[in-house]
Coordinates of C-alpha atoms in Angstrom, one line a residue:
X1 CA -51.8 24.4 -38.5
X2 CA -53.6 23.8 -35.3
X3 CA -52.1 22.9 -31.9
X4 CA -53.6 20.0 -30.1
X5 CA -54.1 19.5 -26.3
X6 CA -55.3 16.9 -25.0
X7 CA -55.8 14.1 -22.2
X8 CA -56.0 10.4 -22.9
X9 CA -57.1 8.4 -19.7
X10 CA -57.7 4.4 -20.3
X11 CA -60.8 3.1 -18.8
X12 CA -62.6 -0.9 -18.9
X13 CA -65.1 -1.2 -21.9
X14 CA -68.0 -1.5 -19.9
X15 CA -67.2 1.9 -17.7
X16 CA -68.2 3.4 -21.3
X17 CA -71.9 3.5 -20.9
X18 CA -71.5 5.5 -18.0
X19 CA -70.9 8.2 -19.6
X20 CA -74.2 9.3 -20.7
X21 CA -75.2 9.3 -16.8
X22 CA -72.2 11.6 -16.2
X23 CA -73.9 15.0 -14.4
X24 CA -71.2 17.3 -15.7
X25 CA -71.7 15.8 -19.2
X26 CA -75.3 15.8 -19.4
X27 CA -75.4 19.5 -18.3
X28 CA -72.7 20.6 -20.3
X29 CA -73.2 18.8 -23.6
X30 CA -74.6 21.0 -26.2
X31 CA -75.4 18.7 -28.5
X32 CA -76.7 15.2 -28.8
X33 CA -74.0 12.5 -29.3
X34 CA -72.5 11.6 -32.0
X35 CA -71.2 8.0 -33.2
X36 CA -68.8 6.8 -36.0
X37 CA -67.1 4.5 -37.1
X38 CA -63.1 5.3 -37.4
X39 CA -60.3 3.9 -39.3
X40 CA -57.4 5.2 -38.8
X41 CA -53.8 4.3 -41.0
X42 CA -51.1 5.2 -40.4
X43 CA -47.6 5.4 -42.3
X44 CA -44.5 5.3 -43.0
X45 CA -40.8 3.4 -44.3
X46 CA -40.2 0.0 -43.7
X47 CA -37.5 1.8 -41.3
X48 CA -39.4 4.2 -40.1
X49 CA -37.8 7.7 -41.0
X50 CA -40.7 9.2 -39.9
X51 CA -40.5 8.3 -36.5
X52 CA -37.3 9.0 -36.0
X53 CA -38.0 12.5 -37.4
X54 CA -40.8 12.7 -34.8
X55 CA -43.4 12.8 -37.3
X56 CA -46.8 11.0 -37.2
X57 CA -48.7 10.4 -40.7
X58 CA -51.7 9.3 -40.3
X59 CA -55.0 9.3 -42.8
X60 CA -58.2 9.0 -40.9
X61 CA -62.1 7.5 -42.4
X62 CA -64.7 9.1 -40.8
X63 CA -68.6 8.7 -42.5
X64 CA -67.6 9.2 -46.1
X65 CA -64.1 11.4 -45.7
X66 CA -60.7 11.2 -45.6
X67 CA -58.7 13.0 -43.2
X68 CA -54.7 13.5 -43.3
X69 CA -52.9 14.4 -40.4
X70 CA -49.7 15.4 -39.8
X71 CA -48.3 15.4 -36.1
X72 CA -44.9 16.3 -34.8
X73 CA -43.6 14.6 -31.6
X74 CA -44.8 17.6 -29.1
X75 CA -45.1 16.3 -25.2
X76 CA -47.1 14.0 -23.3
X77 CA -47.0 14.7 -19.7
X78 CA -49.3 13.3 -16.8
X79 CA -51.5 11.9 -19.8
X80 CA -51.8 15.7 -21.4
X81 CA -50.7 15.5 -25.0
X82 CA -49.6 18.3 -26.7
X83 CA -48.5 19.4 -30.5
X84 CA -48.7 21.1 -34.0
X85 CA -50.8 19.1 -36.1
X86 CA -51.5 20.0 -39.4
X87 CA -55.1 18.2 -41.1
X88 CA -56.8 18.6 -44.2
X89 CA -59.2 16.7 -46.5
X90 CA -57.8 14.4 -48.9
X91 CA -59.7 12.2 -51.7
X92 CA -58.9 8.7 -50.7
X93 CA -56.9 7.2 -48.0
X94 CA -53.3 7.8 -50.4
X95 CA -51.2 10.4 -48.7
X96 CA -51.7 13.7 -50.7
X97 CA -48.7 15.6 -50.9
X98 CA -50.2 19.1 -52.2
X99 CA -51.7 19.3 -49.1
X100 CA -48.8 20.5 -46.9
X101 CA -48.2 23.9 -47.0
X102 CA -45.8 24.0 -43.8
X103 CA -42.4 25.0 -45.3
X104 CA -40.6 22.8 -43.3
X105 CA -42.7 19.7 -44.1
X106 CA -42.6 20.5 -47.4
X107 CA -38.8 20.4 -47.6
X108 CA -39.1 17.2 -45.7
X109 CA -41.5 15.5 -47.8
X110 CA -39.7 16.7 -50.9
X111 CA -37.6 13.9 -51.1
X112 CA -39.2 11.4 -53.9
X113 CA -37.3 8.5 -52.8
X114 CA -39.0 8.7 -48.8
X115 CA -42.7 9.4 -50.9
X116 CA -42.2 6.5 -52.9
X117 CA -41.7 3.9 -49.5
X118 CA -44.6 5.8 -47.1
X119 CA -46.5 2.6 -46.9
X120 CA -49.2 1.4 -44.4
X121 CA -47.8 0.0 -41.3
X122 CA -50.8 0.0 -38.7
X123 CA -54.1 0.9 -38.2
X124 CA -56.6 1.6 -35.7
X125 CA -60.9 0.3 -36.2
X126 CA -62.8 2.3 -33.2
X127 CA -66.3 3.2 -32.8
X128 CA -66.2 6.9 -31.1
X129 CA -68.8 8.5 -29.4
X130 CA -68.3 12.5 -29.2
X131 CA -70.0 15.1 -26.7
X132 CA -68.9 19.1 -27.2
X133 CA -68.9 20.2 -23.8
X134 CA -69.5 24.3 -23.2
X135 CA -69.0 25.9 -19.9
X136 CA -70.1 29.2 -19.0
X137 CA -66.6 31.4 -18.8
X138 CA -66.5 30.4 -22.6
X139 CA -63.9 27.1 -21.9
X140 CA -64.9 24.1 -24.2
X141 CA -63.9 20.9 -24.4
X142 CA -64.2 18.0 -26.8
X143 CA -65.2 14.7 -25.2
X144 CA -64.6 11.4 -27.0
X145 CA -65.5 7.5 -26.5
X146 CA -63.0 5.4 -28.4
X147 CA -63.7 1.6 -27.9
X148 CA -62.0 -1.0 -30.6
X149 CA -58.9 -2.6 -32.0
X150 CA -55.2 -1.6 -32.8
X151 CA -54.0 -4.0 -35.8
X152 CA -50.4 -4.4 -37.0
X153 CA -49.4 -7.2 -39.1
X154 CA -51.3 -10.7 -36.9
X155 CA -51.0 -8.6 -33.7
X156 CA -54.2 -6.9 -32.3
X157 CA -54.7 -4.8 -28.8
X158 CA -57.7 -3.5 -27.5
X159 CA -58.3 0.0 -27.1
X160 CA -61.0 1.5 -24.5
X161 CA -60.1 5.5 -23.6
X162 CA -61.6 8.8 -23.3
X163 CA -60.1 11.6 -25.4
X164 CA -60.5 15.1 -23.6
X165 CA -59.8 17.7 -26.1
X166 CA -59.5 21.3 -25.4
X167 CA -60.7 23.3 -28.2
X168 CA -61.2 26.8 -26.7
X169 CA -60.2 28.2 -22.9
X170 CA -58.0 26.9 -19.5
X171 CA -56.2 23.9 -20.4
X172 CA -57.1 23.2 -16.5
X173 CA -60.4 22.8 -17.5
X174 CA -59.9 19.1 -18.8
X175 CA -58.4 17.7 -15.4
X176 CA -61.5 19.2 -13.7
X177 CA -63.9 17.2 -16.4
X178 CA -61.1 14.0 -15.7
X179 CA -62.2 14.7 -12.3
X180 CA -65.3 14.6 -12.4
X181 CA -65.6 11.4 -14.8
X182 CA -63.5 10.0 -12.4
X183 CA -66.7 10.1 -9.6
X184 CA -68.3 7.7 -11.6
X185 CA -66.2 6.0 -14.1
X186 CA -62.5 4.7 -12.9
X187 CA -60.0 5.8 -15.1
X188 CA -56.4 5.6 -15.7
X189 CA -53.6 8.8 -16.8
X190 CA -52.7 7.1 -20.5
X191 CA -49.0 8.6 -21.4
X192 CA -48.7 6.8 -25.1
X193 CA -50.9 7.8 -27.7
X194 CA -52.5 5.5 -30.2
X195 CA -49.6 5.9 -32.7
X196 CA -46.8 5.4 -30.0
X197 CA -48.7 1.9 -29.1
X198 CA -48.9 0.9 -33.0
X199 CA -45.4 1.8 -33.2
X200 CA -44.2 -0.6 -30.1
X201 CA -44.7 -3.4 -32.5
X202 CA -41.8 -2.6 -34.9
X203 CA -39.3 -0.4 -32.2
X204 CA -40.1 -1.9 -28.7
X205 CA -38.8 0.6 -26.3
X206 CA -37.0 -0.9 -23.3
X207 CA -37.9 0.7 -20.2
X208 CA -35.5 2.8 -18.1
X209 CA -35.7 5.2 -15.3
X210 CA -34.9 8.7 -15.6
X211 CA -33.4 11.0 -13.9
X212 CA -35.0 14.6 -12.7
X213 CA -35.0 17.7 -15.6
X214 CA -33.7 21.2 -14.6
X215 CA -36.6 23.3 -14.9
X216 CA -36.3 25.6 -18.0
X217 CA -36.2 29.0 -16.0
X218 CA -35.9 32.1 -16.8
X219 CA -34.6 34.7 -15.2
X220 CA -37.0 37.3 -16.6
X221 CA -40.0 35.6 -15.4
X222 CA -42.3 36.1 -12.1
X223 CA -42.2 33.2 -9.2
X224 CA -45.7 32.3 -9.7
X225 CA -44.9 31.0 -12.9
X226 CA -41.5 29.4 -11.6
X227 CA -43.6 27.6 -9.4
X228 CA -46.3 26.3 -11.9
X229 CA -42.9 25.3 -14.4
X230 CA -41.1 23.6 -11.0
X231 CA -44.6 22.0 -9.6
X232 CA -45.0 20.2 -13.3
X233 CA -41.7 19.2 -13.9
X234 CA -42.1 17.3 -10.3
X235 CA -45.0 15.4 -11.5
X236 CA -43.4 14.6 -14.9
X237 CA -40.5 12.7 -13.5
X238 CA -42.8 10.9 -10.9
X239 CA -44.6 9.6 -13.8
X240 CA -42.4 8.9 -16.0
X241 CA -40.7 6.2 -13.9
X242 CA -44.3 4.6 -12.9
X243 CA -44.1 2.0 -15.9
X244 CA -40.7 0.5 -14.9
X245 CA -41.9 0.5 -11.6
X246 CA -45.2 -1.3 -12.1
X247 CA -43.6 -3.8 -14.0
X248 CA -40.6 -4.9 -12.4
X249 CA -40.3 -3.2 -9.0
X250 CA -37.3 -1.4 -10.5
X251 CA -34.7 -0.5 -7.4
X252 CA -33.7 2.9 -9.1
X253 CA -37.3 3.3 -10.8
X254 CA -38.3 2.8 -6.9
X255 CA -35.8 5.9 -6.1
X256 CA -36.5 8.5 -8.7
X257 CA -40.0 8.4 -8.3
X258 CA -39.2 8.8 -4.8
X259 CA -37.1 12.1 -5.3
X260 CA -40.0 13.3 -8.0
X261 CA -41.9 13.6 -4.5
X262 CA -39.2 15.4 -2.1
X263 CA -38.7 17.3 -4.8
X264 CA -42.5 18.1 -5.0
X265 CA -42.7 18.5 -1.4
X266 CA -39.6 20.6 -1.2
X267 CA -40.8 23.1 -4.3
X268 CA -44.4 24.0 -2.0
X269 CA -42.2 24.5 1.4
X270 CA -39.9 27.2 -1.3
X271 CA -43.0 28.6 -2.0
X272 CA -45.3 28.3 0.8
X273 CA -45.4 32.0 1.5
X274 CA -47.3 32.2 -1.7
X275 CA -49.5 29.1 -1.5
X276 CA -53.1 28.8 0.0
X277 CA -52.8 25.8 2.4
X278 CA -56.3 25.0 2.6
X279 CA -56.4 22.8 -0.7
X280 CA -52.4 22.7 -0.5
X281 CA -52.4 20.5 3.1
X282 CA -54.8 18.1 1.3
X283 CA -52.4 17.6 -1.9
X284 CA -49.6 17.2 0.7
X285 CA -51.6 14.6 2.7
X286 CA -52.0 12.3 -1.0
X287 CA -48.2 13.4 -1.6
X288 CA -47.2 11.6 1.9
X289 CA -49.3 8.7 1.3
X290 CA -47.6 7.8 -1.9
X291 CA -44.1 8.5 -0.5
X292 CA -44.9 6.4 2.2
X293 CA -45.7 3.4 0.0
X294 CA -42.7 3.9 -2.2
X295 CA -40.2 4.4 1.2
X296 CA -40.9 1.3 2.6
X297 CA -40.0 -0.7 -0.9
X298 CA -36.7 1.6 -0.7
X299 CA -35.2 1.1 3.0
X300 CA -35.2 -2.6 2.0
X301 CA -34.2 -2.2 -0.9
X302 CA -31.4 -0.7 1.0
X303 CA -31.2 -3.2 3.5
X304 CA -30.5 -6.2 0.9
X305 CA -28.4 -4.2 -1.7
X306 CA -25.7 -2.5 1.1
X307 CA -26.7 -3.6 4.8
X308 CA -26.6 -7.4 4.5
X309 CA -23.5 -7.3 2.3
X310 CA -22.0 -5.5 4.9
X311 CA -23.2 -8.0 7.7
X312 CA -22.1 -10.9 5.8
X313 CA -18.4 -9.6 5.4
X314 CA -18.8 -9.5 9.1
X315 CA -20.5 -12.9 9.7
X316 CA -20.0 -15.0 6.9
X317 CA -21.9 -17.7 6.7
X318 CA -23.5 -16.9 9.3
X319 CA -27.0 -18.5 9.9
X320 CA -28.8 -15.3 11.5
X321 CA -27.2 -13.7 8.1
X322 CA -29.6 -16.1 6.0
X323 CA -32.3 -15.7 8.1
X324 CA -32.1 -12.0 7.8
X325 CA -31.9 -11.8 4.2
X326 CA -34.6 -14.5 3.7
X327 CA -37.0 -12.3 5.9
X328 CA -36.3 -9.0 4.5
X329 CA -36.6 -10.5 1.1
X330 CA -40.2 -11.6 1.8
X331 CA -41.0 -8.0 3.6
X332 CA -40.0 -6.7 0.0
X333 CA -42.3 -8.8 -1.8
X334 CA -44.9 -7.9 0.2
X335 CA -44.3 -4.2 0.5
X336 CA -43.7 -4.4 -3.9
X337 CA -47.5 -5.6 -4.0
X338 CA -48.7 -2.7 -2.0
X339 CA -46.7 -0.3 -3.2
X340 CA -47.7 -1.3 -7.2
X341 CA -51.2 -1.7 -6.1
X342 CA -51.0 2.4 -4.8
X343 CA -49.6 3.4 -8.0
X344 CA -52.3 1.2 -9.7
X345 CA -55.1 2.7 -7.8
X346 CA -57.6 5.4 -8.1
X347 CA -56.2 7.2 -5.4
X348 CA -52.9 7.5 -7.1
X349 CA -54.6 8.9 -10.2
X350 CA -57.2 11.5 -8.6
X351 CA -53.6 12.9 -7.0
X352 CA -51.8 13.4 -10.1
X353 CA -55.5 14.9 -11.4
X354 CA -56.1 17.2 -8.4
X355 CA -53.0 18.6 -9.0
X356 CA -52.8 19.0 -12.0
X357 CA -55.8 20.7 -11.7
X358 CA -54.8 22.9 -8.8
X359 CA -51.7 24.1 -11.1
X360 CA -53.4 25.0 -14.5
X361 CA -56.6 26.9 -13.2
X362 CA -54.2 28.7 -10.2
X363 CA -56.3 27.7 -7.4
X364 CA -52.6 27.4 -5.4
X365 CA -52.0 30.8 -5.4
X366 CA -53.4 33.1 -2.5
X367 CA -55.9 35.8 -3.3
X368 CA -53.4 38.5 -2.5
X369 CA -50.4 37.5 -5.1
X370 CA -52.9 37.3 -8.1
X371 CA -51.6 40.4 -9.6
X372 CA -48.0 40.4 -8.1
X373 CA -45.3 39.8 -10.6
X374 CA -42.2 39.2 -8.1
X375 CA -39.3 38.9 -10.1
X376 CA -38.0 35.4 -10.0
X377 CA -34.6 36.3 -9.8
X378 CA -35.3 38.3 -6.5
X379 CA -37.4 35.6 -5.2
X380 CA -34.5 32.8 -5.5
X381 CA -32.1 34.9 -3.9
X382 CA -34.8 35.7 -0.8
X383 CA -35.1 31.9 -0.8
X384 CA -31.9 30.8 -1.0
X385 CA -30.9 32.9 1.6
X386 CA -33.9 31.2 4.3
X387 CA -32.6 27.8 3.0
X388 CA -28.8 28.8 3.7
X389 CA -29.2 29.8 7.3
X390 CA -31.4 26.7 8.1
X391 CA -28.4 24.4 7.3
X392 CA -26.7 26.8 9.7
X393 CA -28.5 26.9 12.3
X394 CA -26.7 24.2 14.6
X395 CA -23.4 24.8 15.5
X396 CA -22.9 21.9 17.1
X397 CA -20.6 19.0 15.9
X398 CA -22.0 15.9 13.8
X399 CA -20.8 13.3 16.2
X400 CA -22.5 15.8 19.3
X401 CA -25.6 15.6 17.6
X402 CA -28.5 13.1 18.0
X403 CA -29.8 11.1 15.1
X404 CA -32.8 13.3 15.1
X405 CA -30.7 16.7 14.8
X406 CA -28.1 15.2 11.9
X407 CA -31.7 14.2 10.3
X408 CA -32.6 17.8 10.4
X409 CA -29.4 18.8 9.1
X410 CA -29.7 16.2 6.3
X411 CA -33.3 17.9 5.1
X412 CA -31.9 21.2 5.3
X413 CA -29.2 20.3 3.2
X414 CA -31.7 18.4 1.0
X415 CA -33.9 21.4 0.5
X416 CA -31.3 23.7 0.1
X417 CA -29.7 21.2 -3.0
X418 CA -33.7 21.1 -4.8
X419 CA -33.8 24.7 -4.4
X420 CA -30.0 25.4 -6.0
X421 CA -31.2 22.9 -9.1
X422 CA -34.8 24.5 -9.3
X423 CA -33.0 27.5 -9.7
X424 CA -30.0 26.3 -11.8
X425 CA -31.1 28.3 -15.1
X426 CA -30.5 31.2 -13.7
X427 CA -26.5 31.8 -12.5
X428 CA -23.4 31.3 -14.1
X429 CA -22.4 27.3 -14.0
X430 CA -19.0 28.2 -13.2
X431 CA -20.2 29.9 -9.8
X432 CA -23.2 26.9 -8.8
X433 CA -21.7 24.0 -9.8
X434 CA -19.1 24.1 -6.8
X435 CA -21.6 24.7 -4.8
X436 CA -24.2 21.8 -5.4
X437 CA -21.3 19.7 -5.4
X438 CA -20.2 20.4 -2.5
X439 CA -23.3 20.9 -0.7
X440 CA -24.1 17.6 -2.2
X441 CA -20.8 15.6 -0.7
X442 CA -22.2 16.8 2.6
X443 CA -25.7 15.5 1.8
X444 CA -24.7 12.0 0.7
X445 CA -22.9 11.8 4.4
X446 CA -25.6 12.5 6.3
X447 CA -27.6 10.5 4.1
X448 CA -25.4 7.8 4.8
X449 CA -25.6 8.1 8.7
X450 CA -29.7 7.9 8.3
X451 CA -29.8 5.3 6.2
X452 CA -27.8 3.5 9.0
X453 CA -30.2 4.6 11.7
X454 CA -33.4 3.7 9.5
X455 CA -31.6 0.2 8.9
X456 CA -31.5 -0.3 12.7
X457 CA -35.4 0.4 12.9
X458 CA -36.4 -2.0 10.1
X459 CA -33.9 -4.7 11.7
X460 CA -35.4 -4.2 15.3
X461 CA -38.9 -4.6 13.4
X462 CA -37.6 -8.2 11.8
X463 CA -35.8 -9.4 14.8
X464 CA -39.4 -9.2 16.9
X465 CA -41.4 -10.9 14.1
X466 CA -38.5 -13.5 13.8
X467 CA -36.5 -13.8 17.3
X468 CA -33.1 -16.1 17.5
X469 CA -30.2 -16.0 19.4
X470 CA -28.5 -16.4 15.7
X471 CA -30.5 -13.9 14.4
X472 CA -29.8 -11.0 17.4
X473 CA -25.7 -12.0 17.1
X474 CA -26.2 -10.6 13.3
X475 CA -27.8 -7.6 14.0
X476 CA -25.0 -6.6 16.6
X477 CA -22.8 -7.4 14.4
X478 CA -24.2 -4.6 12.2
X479 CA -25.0 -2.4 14.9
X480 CA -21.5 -2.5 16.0
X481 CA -20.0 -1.2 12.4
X482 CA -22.8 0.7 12.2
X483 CA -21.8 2.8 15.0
X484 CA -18.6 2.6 13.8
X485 CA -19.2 4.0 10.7
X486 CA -21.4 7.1 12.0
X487 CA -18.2 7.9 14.0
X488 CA -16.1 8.2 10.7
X489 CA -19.0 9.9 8.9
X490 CA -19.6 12.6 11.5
X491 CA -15.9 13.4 10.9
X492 CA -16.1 13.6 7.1
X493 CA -19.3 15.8 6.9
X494 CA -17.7 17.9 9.8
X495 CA -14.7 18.9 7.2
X496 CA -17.7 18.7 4.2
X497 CA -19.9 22.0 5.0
X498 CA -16.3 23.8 6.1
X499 CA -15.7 23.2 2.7
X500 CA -18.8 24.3 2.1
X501 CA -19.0 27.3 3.9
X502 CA -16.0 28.9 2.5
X503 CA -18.1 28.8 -0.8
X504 CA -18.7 32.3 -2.1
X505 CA -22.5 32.7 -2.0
X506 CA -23.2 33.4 -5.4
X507 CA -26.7 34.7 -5.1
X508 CA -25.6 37.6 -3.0
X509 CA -24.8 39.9 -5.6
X510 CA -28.0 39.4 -8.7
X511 CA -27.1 42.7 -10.3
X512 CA -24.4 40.1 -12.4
X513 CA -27.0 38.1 -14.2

């Protein structure tokens, strides 16, 4: 058995011959480069048990051998692949069953009935060119050109990626060679393998957006590690909301790649004690950027979907109403193109590379923690703690407050809610879960009240670019409930966090757990 790891980026055909002018690969290569030609087949039912084990079956030509492979599902984050694969030489491109020697293949395989219907159901034809990459601290990487065709049944796709292979060392190691393809060549993170693509043709996926992941904590670990597990689980759930974003501007796509980044943002101000912010401030920069481009899609997507609703029941029929909505329809358009067009570009990429990067070789962490295994457990509840008196800090009432103070509140509250969830793993549910929810009702008011105030900014920006007297009646009409409604909100998260102060602060006591 042999674990694979591995990151597949997609680049244009003609970026290919690059390659051979690539510094990095022309100083680290150890060997000429090698070509062949590969066909790849791969199989299974006609109703694909396999796949719905998580099972890939694939027998591979290369010169004058046959390869089998056996693959279980594994991961595929950010365009790193990884999982157990099991490969041996087999006579002729028939599966040979006396090859498996994994006990739980075996029994899987065992079944005469699923041997008898493994049949062909798509195939890959590529031309590969290999380099073996060495590096002085003994990391080595396996560096491959695949260029050809995906065939199932009449239906054909190109194929044009790099493979990067990590055969011995850091797994960091390979975004720093992405990086520094990425100088000359433009690339692209690829998330679905070859096999996932092949199998698109007989299970089509529908997109969907998803949600953030609890990171799997535990307790027994140090909080440089909790940070590394946090940081990655950040940039999974930005990036695996990018396709449903890119191809239909998805509203809650929109959203939860918009968390990925608070979330992301909130995880380095937990642990910015421990952070170098020379290379950190950079990341942060890139971070903002993208946020940025995805924020300006989301207010309007919160205009049309709950501010103009709201105006209309005030002004119905209205004609400043329909001049509204027709304007802040076309500012969405527009915004859509620029935003897709960021998550498109090379920019985009080299962010989700650098940090990568910056996570697996551990150039975040300062100098001075290299060798200090602070117990996670101690760290949350030092953390916690910070975050807890921050919400505090005002003791003020809502409605005395500017917009600018409630806003501060509203992050405070926001970073405290990341930091209960990043830590989630490790209390008792019965003792966080009132918590979060009712630090969370008290969030979703203030987020209420700025979404109102951000409303007024992007209606005062449309109003200018599109003045009428119509027009101006419409926004007052909204300003007016507006205001209205902050009054009644101010109330309601008033009585929310003195619900939410007679909490019990479970982290207090961490001799329990």
């Amino acid at each position: 058995m042999g674990y694979e790891v591995e990151l597949k980026l997609s680049i244009d055909k003609v970026d290919a011959k690059k390659l051979h002018l690539i510094p990095l690969i022309v100083n680290s290569c150890v060997n000429k480069p090698t070509k062949n030609k590969i066909i790849s087949i791969y199989f299974d039912t006609p109703d694909l048990i396999l796949l719905d084990a998580g099972i890939t079956f694939r027998i591979r030509q290369k010169s004058s051998k046959w390869m089998q492979t056996i693959k279980l599902a594994g991961t595929a984050n950010s365009g790193l692949h990884q999982r157990n694969e099991w490969e041996d030489l087999v006579s002729a491109y028939h599966p040979d069953f006396t090859k498996i020697k994994e006990p739980s293949l075996i029994k899987f395989f065992a079944d005469r009935k699923l041997r008898a219907s493994l049949i062909p159901i798509f195939r890959t034809e590529i031309m590969r060119e290999e380099w073996f990459l060495s590096f002085d601290n003994g990391d080595q990487v396996e560096l491959s050109s695949d260029s050809g065709l995906l065939k199932s049944n009449q239906f054909q796709e190109p194929i044009n990626e790099i493979e990067l292979e990590l055969k011995a060392g850091n797994v960091g190691r390979i975004f720093e060679v992405a990086l520094a393809l990425q100088k000359t060549i433009p690339l692209r993170i690829e998330n679905n393998s070859k096999a996932k693509r092949g199998y698109e043709y007989f299970r089509p996926n529908s997109l969907q957006t998803f949600k953030a992941k609890l990171p799997a904590l535990d307790k027994n670990i140090d909080a440089h590690t909790a940070f590394k597990i946090i940081a990655t689980e950040c940039i999974n759930h930005l990036e695996i909301n990018r396709d449903i974003v890119l191809m239909d501007s998805d509203i809650e796509g929109i959203h939860q790649m918009r968390v990925a980044l608070r979330r992301l943002r909130a995880a380095f101000a937990l642990f910015k004690d421990r952070i170098n912010s020379e290379e950190s401030s950079l990341i942060l920069t890139e971070v903002s950027w993208l946020a940025n481009q995805l924020g300006k899609v989301r207010d309007l997507d919160v205009l049309i979907t709950e501010t103009l609703p709201i105006i209309s029941g005030y002004s119905k029929n209205h004609n400043g109403v329909l001049v509204l909505s027709k304007h802040a329809k076309q500012a969405r358009q527009v915004a859509c193109k620029d935003m897709q067009e960021a998550i498109m570009s090379q920019r985009y990429h080299r962010l989700l590379l650098t940090l990568s990067s910056w996570l697996e070789n551990e150039r975040w962490l300062k100098v001075k923690y290299k060798n200090d295994h602070f117990k996670l457990l101690n760290f949350a509840k030092k953390s916690l703690n910070k975050s807890y008196k921050r919400l505090l800090q005002s003791e003020l009432h809502f409605i005395d407050m500017q917009p600018q103070d409630r806003h501060k509140v509203r992050i405070a509250a926001k970073k405290l809610r990341y930091a209960m969830e990043f830590f989630y793993n490790l209390y008792p549910t019965k003792q966080i879960d009132p918590f979060i929810k009712k630090l969370a009702k008290l969030q979703d008011l203030l987020g209420q009240m700025n979404d109102i105030n951000v409303t007024h900014g992007l209606l005062r920006s449309i109003s200018k670019t599109t003045p009428s007297a119509s027009l101006n009646d419409a926004i007052s009409a909204y300003q007016a409930w507006g205001r209205g409604k902050i009054k009644q909100e101010c109330s309601k998260a008033d009585s929310a966090l003195k619900k939410l102060l007679k909490v019990k602060l479970f982290w207090i006591d961490i001799k329990k757990y």
